[in-house]
mmCIF file of C-alpha atoms in Angstrom:
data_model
loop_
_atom_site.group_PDB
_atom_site.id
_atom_site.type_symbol
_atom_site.label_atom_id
_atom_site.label_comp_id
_atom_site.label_asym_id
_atom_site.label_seq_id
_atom_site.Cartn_x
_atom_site.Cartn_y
_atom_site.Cartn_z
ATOM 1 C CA UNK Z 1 -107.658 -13.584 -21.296
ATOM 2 C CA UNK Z 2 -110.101 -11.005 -22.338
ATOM 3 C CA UNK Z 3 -109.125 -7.347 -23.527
ATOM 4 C CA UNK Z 4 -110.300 -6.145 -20.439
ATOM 5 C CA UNK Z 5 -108.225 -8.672 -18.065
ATOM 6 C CA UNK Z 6 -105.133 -7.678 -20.609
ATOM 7 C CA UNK Z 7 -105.403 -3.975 -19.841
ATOM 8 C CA UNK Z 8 -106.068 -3.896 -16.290
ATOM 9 C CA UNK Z 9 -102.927 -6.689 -16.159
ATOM 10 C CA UNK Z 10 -101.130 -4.366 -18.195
ATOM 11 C CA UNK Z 11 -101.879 -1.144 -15.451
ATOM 12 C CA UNK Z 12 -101.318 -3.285 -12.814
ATOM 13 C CA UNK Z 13 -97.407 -4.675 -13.778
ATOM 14 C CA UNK Z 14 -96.716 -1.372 -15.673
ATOM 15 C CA UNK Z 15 -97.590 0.656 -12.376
ATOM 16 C CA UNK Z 16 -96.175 -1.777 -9.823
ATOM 17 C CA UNK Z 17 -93.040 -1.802 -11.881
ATOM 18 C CA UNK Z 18 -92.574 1.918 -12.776
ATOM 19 C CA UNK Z 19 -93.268 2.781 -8.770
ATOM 20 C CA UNK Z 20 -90.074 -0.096 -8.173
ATOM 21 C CA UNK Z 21 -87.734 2.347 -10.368
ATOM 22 C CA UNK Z 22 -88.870 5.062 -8.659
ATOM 23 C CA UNK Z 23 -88.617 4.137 -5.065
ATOM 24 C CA UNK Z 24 -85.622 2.183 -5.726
ATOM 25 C CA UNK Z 25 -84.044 5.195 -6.933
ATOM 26 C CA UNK Z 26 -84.762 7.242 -3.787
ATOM 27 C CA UNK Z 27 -83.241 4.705 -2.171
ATOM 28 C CA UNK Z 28 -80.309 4.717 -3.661
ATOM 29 C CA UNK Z 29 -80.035 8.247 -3.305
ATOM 30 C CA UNK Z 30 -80.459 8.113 0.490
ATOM 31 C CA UNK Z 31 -78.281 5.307 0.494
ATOM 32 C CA UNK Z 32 -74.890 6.713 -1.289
ATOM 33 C CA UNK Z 33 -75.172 10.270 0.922
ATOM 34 C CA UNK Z 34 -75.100 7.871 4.001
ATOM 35 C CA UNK Z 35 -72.350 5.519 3.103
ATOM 36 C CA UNK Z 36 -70.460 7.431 0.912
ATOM 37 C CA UNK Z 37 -67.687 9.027 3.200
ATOM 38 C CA UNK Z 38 -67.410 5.378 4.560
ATOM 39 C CA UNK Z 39 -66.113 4.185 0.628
ATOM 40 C CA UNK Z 40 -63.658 7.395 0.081
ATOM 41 C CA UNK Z 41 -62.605 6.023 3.542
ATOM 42 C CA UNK Z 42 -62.004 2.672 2.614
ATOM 43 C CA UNK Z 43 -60.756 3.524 -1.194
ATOM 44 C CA UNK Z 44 -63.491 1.277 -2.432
ATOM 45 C CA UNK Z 45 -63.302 0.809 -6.232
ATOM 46 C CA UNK Z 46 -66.142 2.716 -8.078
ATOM 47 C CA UNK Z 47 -66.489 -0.519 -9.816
ATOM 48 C CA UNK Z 48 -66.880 -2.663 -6.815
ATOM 49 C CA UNK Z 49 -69.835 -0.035 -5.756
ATOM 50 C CA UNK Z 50 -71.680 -0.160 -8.934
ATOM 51 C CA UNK Z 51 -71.769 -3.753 -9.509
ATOM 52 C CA UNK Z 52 -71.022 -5.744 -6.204
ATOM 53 C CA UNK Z 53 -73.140 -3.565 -3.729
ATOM 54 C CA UNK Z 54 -75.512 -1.360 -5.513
ATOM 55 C CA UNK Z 55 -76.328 -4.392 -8.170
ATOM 56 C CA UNK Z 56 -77.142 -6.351 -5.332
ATOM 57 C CA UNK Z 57 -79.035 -3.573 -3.400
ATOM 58 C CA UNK Z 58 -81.356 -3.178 -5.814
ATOM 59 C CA UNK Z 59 -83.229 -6.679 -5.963
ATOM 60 C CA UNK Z 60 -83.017 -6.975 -1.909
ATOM 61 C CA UNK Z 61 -84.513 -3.915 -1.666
ATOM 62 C CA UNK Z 62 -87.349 -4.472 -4.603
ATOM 63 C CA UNK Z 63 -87.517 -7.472 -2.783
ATOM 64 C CA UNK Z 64 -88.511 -6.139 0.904
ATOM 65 C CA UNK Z 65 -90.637 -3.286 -0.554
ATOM 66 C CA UNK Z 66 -92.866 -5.781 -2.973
ATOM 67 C CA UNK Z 67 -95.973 -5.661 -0.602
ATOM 68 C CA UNK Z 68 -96.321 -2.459 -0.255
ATOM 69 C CA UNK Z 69 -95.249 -0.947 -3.334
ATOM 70 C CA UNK Z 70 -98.201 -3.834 -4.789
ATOM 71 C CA UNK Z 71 -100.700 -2.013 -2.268
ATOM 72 C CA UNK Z 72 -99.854 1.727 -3.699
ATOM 73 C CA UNK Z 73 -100.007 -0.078 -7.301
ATOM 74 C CA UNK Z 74 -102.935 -1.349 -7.324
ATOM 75 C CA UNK Z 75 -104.639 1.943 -4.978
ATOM 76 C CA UNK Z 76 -102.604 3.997 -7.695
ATOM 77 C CA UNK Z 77 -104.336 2.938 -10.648
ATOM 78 C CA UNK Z 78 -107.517 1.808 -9.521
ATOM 79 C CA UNK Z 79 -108.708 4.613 -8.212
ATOM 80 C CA UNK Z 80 -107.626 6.316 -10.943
ATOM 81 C CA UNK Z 81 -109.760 4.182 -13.208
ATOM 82 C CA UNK Z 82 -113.097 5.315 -10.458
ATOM 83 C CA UNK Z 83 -112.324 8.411 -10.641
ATOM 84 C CA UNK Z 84 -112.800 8.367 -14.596
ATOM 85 C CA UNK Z 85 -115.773 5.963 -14.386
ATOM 86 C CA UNK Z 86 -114.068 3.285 -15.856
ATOM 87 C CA UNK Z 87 -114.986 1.131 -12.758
ATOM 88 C CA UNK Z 88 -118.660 1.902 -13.052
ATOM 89 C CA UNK Z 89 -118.641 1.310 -16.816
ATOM 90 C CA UNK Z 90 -117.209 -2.206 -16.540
ATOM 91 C CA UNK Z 91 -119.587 -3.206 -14.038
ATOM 92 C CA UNK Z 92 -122.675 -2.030 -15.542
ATOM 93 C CA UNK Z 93 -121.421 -3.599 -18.676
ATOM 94 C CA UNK Z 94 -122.531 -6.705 -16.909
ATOM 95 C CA UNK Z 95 -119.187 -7.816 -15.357
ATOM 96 C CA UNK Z 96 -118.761 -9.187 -11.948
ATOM 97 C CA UNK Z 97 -116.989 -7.490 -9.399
ATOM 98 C CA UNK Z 98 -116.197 -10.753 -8.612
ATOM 99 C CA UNK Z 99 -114.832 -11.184 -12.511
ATOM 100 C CA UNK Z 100 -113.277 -8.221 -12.073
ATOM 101 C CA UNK Z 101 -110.938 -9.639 -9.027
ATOM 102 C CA UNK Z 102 -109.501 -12.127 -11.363
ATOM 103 C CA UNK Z 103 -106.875 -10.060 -14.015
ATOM 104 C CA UNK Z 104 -105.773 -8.200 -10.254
ATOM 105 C CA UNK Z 105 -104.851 -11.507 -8.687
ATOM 106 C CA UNK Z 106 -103.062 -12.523 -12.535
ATOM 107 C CA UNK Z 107 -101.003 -9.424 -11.937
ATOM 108 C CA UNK Z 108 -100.447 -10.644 -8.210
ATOM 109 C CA UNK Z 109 -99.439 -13.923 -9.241
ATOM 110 C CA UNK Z 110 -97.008 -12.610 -11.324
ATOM 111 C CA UNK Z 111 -95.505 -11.011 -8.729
ATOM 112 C CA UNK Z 112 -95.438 -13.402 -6.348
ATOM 113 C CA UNK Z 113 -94.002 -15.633 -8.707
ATOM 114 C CA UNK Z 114 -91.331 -13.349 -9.263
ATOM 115 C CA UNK Z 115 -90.715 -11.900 -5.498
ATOM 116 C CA UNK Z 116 -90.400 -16.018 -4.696
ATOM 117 C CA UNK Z 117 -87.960 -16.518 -7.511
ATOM 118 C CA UNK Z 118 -86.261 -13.648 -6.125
ATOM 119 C CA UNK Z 119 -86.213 -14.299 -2.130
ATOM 120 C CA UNK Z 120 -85.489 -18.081 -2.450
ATOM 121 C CA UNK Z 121 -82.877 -18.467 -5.049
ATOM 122 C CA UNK Z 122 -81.634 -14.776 -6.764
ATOM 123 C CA UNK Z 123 -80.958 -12.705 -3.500
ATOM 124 C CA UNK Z 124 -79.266 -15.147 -1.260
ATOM 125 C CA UNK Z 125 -76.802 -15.277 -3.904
ATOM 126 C CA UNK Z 126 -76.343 -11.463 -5.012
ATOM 127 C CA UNK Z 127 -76.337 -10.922 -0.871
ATOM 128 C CA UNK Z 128 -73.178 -12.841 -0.567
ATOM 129 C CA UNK Z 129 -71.589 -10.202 -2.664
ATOM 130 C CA UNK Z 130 -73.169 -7.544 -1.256
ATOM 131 C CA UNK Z 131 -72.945 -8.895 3.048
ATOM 132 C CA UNK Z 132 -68.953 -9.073 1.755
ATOM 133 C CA UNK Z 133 -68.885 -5.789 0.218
ATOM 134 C CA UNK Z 134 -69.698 -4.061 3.442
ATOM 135 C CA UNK Z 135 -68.001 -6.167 5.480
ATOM 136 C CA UNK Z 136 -64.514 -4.961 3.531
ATOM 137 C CA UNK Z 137 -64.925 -1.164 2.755
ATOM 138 C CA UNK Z 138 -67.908 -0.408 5.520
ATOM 139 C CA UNK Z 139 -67.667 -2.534 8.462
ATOM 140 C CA UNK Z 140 -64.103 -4.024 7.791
ATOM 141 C CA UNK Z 141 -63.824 -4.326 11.438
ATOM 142 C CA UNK Z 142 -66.742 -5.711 12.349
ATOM 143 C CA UNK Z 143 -67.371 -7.766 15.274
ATOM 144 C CA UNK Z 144 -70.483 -9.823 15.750
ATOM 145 C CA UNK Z 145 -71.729 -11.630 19.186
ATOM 146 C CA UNK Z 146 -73.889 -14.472 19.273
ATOM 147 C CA UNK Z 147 -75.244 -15.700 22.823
ATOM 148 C CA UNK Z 148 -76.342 -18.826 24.691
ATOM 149 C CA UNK Z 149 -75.055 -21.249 22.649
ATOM 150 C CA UNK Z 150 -76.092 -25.466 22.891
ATOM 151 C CA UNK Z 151 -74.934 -27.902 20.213
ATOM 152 C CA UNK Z 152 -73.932 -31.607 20.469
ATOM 153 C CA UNK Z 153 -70.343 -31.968 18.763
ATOM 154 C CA UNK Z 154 -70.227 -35.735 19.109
ATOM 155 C CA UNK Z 155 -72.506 -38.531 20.742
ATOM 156 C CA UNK Z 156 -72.849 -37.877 24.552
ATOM 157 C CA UNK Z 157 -71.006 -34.421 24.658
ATOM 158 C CA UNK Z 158 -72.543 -31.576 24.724
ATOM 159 C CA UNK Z 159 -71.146 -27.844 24.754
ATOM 160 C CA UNK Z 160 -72.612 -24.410 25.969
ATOM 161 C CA UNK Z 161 -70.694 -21.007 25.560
ATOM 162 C CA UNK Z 162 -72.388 -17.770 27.357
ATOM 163 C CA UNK Z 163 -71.169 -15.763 24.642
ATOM 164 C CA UNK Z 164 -69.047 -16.103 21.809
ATOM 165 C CA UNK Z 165 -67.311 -13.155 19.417
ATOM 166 C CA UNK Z 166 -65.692 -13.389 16.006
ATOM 167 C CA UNK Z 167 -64.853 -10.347 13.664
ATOM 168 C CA UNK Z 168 -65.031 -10.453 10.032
ATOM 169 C CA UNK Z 169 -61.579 -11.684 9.141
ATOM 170 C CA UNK Z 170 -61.759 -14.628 11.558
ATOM 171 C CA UNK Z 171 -58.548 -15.778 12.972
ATOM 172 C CA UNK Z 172 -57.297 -14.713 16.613
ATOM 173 C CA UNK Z 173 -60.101 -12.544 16.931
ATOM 174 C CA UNK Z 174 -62.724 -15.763 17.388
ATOM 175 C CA UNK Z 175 -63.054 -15.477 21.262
ATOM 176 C CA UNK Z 176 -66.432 -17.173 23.925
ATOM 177 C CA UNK Z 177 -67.086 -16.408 27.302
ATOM 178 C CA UNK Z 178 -68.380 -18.876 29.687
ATOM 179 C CA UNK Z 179 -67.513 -22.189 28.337
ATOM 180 C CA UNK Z 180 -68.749 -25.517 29.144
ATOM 181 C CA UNK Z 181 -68.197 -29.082 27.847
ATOM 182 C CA UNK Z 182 -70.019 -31.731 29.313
ATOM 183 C CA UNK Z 183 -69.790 -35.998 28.690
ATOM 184 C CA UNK Z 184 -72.369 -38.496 29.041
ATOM 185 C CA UNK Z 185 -72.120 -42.039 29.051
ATOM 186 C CA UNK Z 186 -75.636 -44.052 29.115
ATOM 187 C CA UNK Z 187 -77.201 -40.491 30.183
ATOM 188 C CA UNK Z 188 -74.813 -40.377 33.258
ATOM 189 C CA UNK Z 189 -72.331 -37.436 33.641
ATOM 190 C CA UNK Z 190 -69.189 -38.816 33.491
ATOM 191 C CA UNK Z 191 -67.088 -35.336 33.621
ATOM 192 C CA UNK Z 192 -67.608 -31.802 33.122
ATOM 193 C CA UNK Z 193 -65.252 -28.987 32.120
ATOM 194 C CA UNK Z 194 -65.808 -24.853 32.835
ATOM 195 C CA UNK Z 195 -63.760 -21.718 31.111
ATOM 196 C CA UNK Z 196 -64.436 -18.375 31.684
ATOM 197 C CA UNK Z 197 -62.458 -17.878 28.845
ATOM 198 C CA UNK Z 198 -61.752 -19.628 25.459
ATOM 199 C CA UNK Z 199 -59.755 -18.601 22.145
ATOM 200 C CA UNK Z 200 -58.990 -20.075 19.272
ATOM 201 C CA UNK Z 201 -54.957 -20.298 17.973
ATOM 202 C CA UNK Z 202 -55.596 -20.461 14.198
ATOM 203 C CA UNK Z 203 -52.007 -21.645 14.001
ATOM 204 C CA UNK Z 204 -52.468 -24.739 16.307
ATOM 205 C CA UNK Z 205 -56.085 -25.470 15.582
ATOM 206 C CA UNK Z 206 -56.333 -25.872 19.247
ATOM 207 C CA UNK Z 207 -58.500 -23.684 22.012
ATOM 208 C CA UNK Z 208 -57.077 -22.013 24.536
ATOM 209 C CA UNK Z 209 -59.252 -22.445 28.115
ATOM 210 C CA UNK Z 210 -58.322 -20.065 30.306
ATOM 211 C CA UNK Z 211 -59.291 -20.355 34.311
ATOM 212 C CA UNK Z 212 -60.949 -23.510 33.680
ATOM 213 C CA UNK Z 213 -62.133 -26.312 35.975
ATOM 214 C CA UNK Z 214 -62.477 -29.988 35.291
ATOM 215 C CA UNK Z 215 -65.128 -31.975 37.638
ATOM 216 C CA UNK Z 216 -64.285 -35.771 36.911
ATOM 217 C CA UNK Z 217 -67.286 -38.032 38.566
ATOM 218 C CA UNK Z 218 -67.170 -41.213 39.810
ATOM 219 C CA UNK Z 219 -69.879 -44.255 38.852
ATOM 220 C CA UNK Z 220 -72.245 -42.780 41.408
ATOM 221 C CA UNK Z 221 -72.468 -39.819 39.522
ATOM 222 C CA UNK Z 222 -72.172 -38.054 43.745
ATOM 223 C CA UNK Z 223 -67.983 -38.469 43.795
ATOM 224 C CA UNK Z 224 -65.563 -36.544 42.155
ATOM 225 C CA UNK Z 225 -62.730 -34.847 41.769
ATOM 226 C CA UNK Z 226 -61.715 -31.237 40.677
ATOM 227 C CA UNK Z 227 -58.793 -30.131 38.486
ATOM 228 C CA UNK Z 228 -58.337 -26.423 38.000
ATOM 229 C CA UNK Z 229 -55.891 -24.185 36.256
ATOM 230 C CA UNK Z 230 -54.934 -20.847 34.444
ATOM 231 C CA UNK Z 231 -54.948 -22.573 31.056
ATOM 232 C CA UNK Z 232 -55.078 -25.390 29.310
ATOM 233 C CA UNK Z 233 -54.675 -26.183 25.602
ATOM 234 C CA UNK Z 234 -57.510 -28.277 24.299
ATOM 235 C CA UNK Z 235 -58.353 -30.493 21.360
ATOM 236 C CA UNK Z 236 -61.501 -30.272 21.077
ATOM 237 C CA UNK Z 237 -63.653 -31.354 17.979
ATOM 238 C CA UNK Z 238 -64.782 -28.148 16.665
ATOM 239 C CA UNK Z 239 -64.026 -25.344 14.631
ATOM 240 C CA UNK Z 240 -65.037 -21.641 14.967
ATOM 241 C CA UNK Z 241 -67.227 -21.396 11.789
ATOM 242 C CA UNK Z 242 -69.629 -24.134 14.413
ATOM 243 C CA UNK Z 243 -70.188 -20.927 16.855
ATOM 244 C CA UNK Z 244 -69.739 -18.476 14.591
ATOM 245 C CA UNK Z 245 -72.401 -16.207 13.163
ATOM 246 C CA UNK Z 246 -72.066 -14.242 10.679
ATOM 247 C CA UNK Z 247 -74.379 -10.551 10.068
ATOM 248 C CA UNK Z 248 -77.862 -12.129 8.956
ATOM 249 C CA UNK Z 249 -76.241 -15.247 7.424
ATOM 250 C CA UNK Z 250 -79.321 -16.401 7.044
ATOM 251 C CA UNK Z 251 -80.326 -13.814 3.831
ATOM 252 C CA UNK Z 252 -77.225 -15.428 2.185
ATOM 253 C CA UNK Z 253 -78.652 -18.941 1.835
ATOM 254 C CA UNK Z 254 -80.837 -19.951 -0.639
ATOM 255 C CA UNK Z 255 -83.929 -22.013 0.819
ATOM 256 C CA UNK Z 256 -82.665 -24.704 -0.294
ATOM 257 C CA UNK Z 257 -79.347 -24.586 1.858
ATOM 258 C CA UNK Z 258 -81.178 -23.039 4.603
ATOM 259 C CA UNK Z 259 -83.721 -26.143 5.026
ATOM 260 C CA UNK Z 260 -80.610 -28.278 5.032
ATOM 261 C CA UNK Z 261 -78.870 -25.655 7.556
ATOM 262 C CA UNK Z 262 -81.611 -25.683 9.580
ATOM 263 C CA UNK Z 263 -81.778 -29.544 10.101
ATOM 264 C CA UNK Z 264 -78.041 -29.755 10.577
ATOM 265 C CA UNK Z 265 -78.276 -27.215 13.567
ATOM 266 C CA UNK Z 266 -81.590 -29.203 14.853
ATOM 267 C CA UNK Z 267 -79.174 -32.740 14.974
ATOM 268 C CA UNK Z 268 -76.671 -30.870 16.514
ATOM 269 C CA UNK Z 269 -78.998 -29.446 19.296
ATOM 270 C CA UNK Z 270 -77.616 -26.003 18.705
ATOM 271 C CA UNK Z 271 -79.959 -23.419 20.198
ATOM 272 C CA UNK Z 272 -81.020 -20.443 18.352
ATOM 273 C CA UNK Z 273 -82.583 -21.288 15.249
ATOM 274 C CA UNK Z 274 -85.323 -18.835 15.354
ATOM 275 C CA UNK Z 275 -83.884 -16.625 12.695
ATOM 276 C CA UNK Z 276 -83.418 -19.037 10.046
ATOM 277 C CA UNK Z 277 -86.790 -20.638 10.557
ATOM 278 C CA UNK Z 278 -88.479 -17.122 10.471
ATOM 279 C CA UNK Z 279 -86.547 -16.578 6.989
ATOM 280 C CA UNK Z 280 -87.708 -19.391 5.762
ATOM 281 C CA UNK Z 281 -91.710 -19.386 6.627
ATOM 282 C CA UNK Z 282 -91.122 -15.826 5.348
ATOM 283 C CA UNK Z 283 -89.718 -16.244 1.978
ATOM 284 C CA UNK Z 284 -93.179 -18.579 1.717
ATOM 285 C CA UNK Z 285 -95.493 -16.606 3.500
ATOM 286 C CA UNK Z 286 -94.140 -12.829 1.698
ATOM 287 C CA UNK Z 287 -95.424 -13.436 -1.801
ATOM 288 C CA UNK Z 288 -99.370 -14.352 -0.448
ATOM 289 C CA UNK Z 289 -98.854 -11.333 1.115
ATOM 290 C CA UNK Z 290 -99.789 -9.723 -2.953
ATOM 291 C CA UNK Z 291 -102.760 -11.480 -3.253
ATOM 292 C CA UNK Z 292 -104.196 -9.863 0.623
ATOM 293 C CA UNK Z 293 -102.649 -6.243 -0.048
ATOM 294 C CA UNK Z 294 -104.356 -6.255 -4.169
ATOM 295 C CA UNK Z 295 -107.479 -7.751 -2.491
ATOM 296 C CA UNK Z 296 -107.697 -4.724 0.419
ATOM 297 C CA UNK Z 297 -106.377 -2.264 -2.512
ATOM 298 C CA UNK Z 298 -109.378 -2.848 -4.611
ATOM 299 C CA UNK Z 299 -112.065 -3.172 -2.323
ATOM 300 C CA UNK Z 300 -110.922 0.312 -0.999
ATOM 301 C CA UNK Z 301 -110.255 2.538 -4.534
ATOM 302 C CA UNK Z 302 -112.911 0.881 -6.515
ATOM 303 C CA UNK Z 303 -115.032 3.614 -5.814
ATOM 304 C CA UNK Z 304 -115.276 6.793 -6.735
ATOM 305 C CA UNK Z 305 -115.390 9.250 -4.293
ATOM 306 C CA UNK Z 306 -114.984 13.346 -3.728
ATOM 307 C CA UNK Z 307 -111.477 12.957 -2.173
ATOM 308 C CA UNK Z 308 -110.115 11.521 -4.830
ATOM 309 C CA UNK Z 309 -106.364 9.059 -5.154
ATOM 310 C CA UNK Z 310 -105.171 11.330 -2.363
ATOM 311 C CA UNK Z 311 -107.680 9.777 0.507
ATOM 312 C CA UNK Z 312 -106.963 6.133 -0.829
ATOM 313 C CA UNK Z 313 -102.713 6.431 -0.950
ATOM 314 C CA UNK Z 314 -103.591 7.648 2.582
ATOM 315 C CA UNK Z 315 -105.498 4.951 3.941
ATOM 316 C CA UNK Z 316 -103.356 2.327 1.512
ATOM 317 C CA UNK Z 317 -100.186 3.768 3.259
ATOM 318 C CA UNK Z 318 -101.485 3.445 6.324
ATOM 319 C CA UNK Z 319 -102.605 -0.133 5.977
ATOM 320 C CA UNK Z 320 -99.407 -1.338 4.472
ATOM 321 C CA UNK Z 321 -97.198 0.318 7.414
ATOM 322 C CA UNK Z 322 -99.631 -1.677 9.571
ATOM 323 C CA UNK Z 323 -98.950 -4.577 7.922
ATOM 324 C CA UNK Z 324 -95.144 -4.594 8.302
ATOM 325 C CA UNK Z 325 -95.180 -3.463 11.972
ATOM 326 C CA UNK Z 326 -97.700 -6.352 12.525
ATOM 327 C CA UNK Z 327 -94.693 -8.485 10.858
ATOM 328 C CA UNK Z 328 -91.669 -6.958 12.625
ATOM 329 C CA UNK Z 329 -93.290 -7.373 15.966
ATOM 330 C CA UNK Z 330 -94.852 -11.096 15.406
ATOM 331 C CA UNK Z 331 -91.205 -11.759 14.612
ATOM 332 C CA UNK Z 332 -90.056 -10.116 17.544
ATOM 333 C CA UNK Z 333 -91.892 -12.699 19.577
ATOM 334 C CA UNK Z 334 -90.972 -15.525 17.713
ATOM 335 C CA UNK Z 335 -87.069 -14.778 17.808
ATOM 336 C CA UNK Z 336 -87.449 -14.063 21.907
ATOM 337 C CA UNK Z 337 -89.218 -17.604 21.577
ATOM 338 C CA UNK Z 338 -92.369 -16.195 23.032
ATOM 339 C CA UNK Z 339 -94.404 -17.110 19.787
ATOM 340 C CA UNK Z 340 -94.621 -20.243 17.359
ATOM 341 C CA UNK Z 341 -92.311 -19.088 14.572
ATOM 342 C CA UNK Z 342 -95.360 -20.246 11.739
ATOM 343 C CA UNK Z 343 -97.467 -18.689 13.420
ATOM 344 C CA UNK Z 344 -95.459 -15.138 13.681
ATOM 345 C CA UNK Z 345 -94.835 -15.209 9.828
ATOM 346 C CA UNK Z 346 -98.472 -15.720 9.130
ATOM 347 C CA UNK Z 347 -100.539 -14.212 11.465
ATOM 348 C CA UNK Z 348 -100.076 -10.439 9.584
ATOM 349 C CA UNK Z 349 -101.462 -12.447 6.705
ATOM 350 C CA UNK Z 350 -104.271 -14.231 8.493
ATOM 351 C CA UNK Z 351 -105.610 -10.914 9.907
ATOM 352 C CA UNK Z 352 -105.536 -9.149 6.648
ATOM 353 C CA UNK Z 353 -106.852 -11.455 4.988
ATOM 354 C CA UNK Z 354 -110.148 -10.985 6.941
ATOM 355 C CA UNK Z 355 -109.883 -7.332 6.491
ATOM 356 C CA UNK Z 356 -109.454 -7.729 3.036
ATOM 357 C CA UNK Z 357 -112.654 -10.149 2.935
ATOM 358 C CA UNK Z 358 -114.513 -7.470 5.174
ATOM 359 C CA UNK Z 359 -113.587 -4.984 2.420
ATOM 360 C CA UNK Z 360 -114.318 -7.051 0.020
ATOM 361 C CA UNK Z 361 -118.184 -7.606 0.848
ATOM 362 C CA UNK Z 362 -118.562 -4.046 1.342
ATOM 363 C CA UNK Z 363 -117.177 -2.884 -2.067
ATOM 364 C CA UNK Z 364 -120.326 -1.359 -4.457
ATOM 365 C CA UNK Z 365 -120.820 -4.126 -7.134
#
């Protein structure tokens, strides 16, 4: 590298990193006045705050806000570079606007580098801490739902449950709603059994059906029989942690675990998977989002204008807010299975990335 691609690399991480402390502080702030009647409550240990939630808080967070705290960055310095003719010195010094790109997307490497580390392998770990954390002195009583339910639990039988519920101690609370167990033999329904109701007796290891019908078919597949009762004590072969769901489980896997999560629940047929697919394309898709968001930065601060930093933050603000309600609502319509989950992740990129390149050819060279 030259002197000149060493100091703008140097502005670049120095800012990016020095706005991270900063907003990360706010947020911290904002943070403890919300939760902390909820951990004099609960008696949490100070100790347990400071290093099992708020140690893990802080990387999540630095984490989710890399994009746009890399847009205000680069807007941040750049324009203050214009605005003391730095900019216009470089370039009539014979370099390249195009040259000039290449120490910005260093310092975006860098940081994609890092926010990949960070999303695929650091933060699923620290989140298991931090996921517990609340779940004992926040939300100790928790109870999650997770609906519409298909897996495969062995060849030719296949279960459904309208709506299954499990709080965050497990145990009798693990309860579904609308239960059915079918069983195939050469792709011919052999019988088929309803609950409205189902629990699980931790004791036992058995589930408890309650008004439940059993339709037993004939070799036809037209004749059969019904069985019904209040309740019936099953056997079988599965375990509540195959329905249950925990509060975003999938931010405490690392990528590697959540490919091989994701193929387990695809050979079990179990419906759903959105989410984790969407978490993964995104831990892949989040860190290219530097390279768009420095691209758009320069192309709009480069130049020096009357308004000053103040008109660039603006339209740099509004850009990145853009950007993430793009995201949240591509997602949206990938999770509702409206939208090709690849597609949701990385069409905020793909349409910024031709602003950017719009930008881009405009900039004064």
């Amino acid at each position: 590298m030259k002197i000149l691609d060493k100091y703008i690399v140097k502005k670049f991480l120095g800012t990016y990193f020095f706005t991270v402390a900063i907003i990360l502080a706010i947020v911290i702030v904002f943070d403890l006045a919300e939760k902390v009647d909820d951990f004099m409550e609960s008696k949490a240990p100070f100790k347990a705050i400071v290093v099992d939630y708020y140690m893990n808080l802080v990387p999540y967070y630095a984490n989710m806000l890399s994009p746009l705290l890399v847009f205000i960055s680069v807007i941040f310095f750049t324009s203050k570079m214009a605005g003391q003719t730095e900019i216009i010195a470089i370039l009539s010094g014979g370099v390249s606007f195009r040259r000039l790109m290449f120490p910005y997307f260093l310092g975006a490497a860098i940081i994609a580098v890092f926010s990949f580390v960070l999303s695929s392998y650091v933060i699923p770990v620290s989140n298991r801490t931090r996921i517990h954390f609340e779940n004992v002195y926040v939300k100790s009583k928790r109870q999650t739902g997770l609906a519409n339910i298909h897996m495969q639990i062995s060849p030719g039988i296949y279960v459904y449950m309208g709506r299954y519920f499990s709080t965050s101690h497990g145990g009798s609370g693990e309860r579904g709603e609308n239960f059915d167990i079918q069983h195939f033999e050469d792709k011919t329904l052999v019988s088929r059994l309803n609950a409205r109701r189902v629990t699980y007796d931790s004791i036992s290891g058995k589930w408890k059906l309650k008004d439940y019908r059993i339709w037993d078919f004939q070799p036809d597949g037209i004749r059969h029989t019904i069985t019904t009762g209040a309740e019936l004590d099953s056997t079988i072969n599965m375990l509540p942690s195959d329905f249950k769901k925990e509060r975003k489980s999938f931010e405490m896997l690392t990528s590697t675990e959540l490919v091989e999560h994701i193929n387990e629940l695809k050979s079990r047929n179990v419906g759903n998977t959105e989410e984790f697919i969407i978490e993964l394309y995104k831990r892949r898709a989040t860190p290219f989002a530097s390279f768009i968001l420095t691209l758009i930065g320069v192309s709009l601060s480069s130049r020096k204008t009357r308004g000053g930093m103040g008109v660039y933050m603006g339209i740099g603000l509004l850009l990145s807010f853009a950007f993430i309600l793009f995201l949240t609502i591509s997602q949206t319509f990938a999770i509702n299975g409206d939208m090709n989950p690849l597609l949701a992740v990385w069409l905020p990129n793909i349409v910024f990335s031709i602003v950017g390149i719009i930008l881009y050819i405009k900039a004064p060279k």
